[in-house]
Amino acid sequence: MLDCEKITEDNCEFYKEIVQAVLVLNELIDESLDVVGIGLETDICYSENICDVIHNSKNVMIWILNKHIKLKSLPKKFKGNIVQGVYILQRE
């Protein structure tokens, strides 16, 4: 169900559980997570610039960004929401 390179009706519950676990962890450690990428076989390309990390990484279905991170624009193919004070970007 997870190995299909997108979030579907069949696998969305798994992703919701992972996001919820990250949100709980972030709260427990005083909101110290800056950026979290969730996906299968992710290839996260490090950069000092968070926008570059997001644009250059591969196979990330969901990004969770701390509220102090400012993006100039949403990456293509992602939609954003604010949940519990963090930005959640989900691949469409």
PDB file of C-alpha atoms in Angstrom:
ATOM      1  CA  MET A   1       0.000   0.000   0.000  1.00  0.00           C
ATOM      2  CA  LEU A   2       2.828   2.410   0.750  1.00  0.00           C
ATOM      3  CA  ASP A   3       5.023   1.664  -2.239  1.00  0.00           C
ATOM      4  CA  CYS A   4       3.104   3.656  -4.850  1.00  0.00           C
ATOM      5  CA  GLU A   5       4.834   7.085  -4.809  1.00  0.00           C
ATOM      6  CA  LYS A   6       1.686   8.928  -3.724  1.00  0.00           C
ATOM      7  CA  ILE A   7      -0.749   9.216  -0.862  1.00  0.00           C
ATOM      8  CA  THR A   8      -3.920   7.277  -1.614  1.00  0.00           C
ATOM      9  CA  GLU A   9      -7.113   6.293   0.184  1.00  0.00           C
ATOM     10  CA  ASP A  10      -5.472   2.945   0.963  1.00  0.00           C
ATOM     11  CA  ASN A  11      -2.343   4.351   2.613  1.00  0.00           C
ATOM     12  CA  CYS A  12      -3.389   7.764   3.969  1.00  0.00           C
ATOM     13  CA  GLU A  13      -4.044   6.366   7.456  1.00  0.00           C
ATOM     14  CA  PHE A  14      -0.409   5.225   7.710  1.00  0.00           C
ATOM     15  CA  TYR A  15       0.821   8.703   6.809  1.00  0.00           C
ATOM     16  CA  LYS A  16      -1.635  10.324   9.247  1.00  0.00           C
ATOM     17  CA  GLU A  17      -0.299   8.127  12.063  1.00  0.00           C
ATOM     18  CA  ILE A  18       3.300   9.012  11.226  1.00  0.00           C
ATOM     19  CA  VAL A  19       2.498  12.738  11.112  1.00  0.00           C
ATOM     20  CA  GLN A  20       0.666  12.527  14.434  1.00  0.00           C
ATOM     21  CA  ALA A  21       3.632  10.718  16.033  1.00  0.00           C
ATOM     22  CA  VAL A  22       6.024  13.410  14.765  1.00  0.00           C
ATOM     23  CA  LEU A  23       3.743  16.174  16.098  1.00  0.00           C
ATOM     24  CA  VAL A  24       3.634  14.524  19.531  1.00  0.00           C
ATOM     25  CA  LEU A  25       7.420  14.077  19.537  1.00  0.00           C
ATOM     26  CA  ASN A  26       7.942  17.689  18.467  1.00  0.00           C
ATOM     27  CA  GLU A  27       5.751  18.884  21.325  1.00  0.00           C
ATOM     28  CA  LEU A  28       7.619  16.696  23.827  1.00  0.00           C
ATOM     29  CA  ILE A  29      10.986  18.128  22.790  1.00  0.00           C
ATOM     30  CA  ASP A  30       9.866  21.758  22.934  1.00  0.00           C
ATOM     31  CA  GLU A  31       9.189  22.218  19.221  1.00  0.00           C
ATOM     32  CA  SER A  32      12.841  21.749  18.315  1.00  0.00           C
ATOM     33  CA  LEU A  33      12.298  19.945  14.993  1.00  0.00           C
ATOM     34  CA  ASP A  34      12.910  22.289  12.071  1.00  0.00           C
ATOM     35  CA  VAL A  35      12.135  20.033   9.136  1.00  0.00           C
ATOM     36  CA  VAL A  36      10.945  16.431   8.806  1.00  0.00           C
ATOM     37  CA  GLY A  37      10.567  14.536   5.538  1.00  0.00           C
ATOM     38  CA  ILE A  38       8.278  11.499   5.350  1.00  0.00           C
ATOM     39  CA  GLY A  39       8.224   9.036   2.475  1.00  0.00           C
ATOM     40  CA  LEU A  40       9.629   5.782   1.160  1.00  0.00           C
ATOM     41  CA  GLU A  41      13.249   5.489   0.101  1.00  0.00           C
ATOM     42  CA  THR A  42      13.649   9.232   0.557  1.00  0.00           C
ATOM     43  CA  ASP A  43      16.700  11.034  -0.749  1.00  0.00           C
ATOM     44  CA  ILE A  44      17.003  14.199   1.305  1.00  0.00           C
ATOM     45  CA  CYS A  45      19.602  16.614  -0.052  1.00  0.00           C
ATOM     46  CA  TYR A  46      21.122  18.686   2.728  1.00  0.00           C
ATOM     47  CA  SER A  47      21.500  22.437   2.418  1.00  0.00           C
ATOM     48  CA  GLU A  48      21.584  25.351   4.857  1.00  0.00           C
ATOM     49  CA  ASN A  49      18.583  26.692   2.923  1.00  0.00           C
ATOM     50  CA  ILE A  50      15.398  24.751   3.781  1.00  0.00           C
ATOM     51  CA  CYS A  51      13.799  25.718   0.446  1.00  0.00           C
ATOM     52  CA  ASP A  52      16.709  24.067  -1.370  1.00  0.00           C
ATOM     53  CA  VAL A  53      16.339  20.949   0.775  1.00  0.00           C
ATOM     54  CA  ILE A  54      12.680  20.649  -0.185  1.00  0.00           C
ATOM     55  CA  HIS A  55      13.185  21.389  -3.885  1.00  0.00           C
ATOM     56  CA  ASN A  56      16.188  19.061  -4.309  1.00  0.00           C
ATOM     57  CA  SER A  57      15.033  16.054  -2.269  1.00  0.00           C
ATOM     58  CA  LYS A  58      13.283  13.060  -3.795  1.00  0.00           C
ATOM     59  CA  ASN A  59      10.505  10.650  -2.762  1.00  0.00           C
ATOM     60  CA  VAL A  60       9.199  12.828   0.075  1.00  0.00           C
ATOM     61  CA  MET A  61       5.429  12.635   0.386  1.00  0.00           C
ATOM     62  CA  ILE A  62       5.059  14.933   3.402  1.00  0.00           C
ATOM     63  CA  TRP A  63       7.204  17.734   4.812  1.00  0.00           C
ATOM     64  CA  ILE A  64       6.677  19.030   8.334  1.00  0.00           C
ATOM     65  CA  LEU A  65       8.225  22.465   8.932  1.00  0.00           C
ATOM     66  CA  ASN A  66       8.560  24.369  12.169  1.00  0.00           C
ATOM     67  CA  LYS A  67       6.455  27.529  12.254  1.00  0.00           C
ATOM     68  CA  HIS A  68       9.519  29.790  12.084  1.00  0.00           C
ATOM     69  CA  ILE A  69      10.547  28.392   8.668  1.00  0.00           C
ATOM     70  CA  LYS A  70       9.475  30.771   5.912  1.00  0.00           C
ATOM     71  CA  LEU A  71       9.027  29.467   2.371  1.00  0.00           C
ATOM     72  CA  LYS A  72       8.916  31.924  -0.499  1.00  0.00           C
ATOM     73  CA  SER A  73       6.509  29.632  -2.333  1.00  0.00           C
ATOM     74  CA  LEU A  74       5.117  26.128  -2.056  1.00  0.00           C
ATOM     75  CA  PRO A  75       7.022  23.499  -4.004  1.00  0.00           C
ATOM     76  CA  LYS A  76       5.219  22.273  -7.112  1.00  0.00           C
ATOM     77  CA  LYS A  77       2.890  19.335  -6.505  1.00  0.00           C
ATOM     78  CA  PHE A  78       2.513  20.145  -2.787  1.00  0.00           C
ATOM     79  CA  LYS A  79      -0.369  21.645  -0.865  1.00  0.00           C
ATOM     80  CA  GLY A  80       0.067  23.140   2.587  1.00  0.00           C
ATOM     81  CA  ASN A  81      -1.817  23.266   5.871  1.00  0.00           C
ATOM     82  CA  ILE A  82      -1.032  24.526   9.351  1.00  0.00           C
ATOM     83  CA  VAL A  83      -1.619  21.908  12.062  1.00  0.00           C
ATOM     84  CA  GLN A  84      -0.703  22.365  15.731  1.00  0.00           C
ATOM     85  CA  GLY A  85       1.506  25.329  14.865  1.00  0.00           C
ATOM     86  CA  VAL A  86       3.579  23.607  12.173  1.00  0.00           C
ATOM     87  CA  TYR A  87       3.357  23.680   8.400  1.00  0.00           C
ATOM     88  CA  ILE A  88       2.515  20.381   6.754  1.00  0.00           C
ATOM     89  CA  LEU A  89       3.180  20.126   3.039  1.00  0.00           C
ATOM     90  CA  GLN A  90       1.655  17.088   1.359  1.00  0.00           C
ATOM     91  CA  ARG A  91       2.349  15.878  -2.159  1.00  0.00           C
ATOM     92  CA  GLU A  92      -0.824  15.997  -4.263  1.00  0.00           C
TER      93      GLU A  92
END
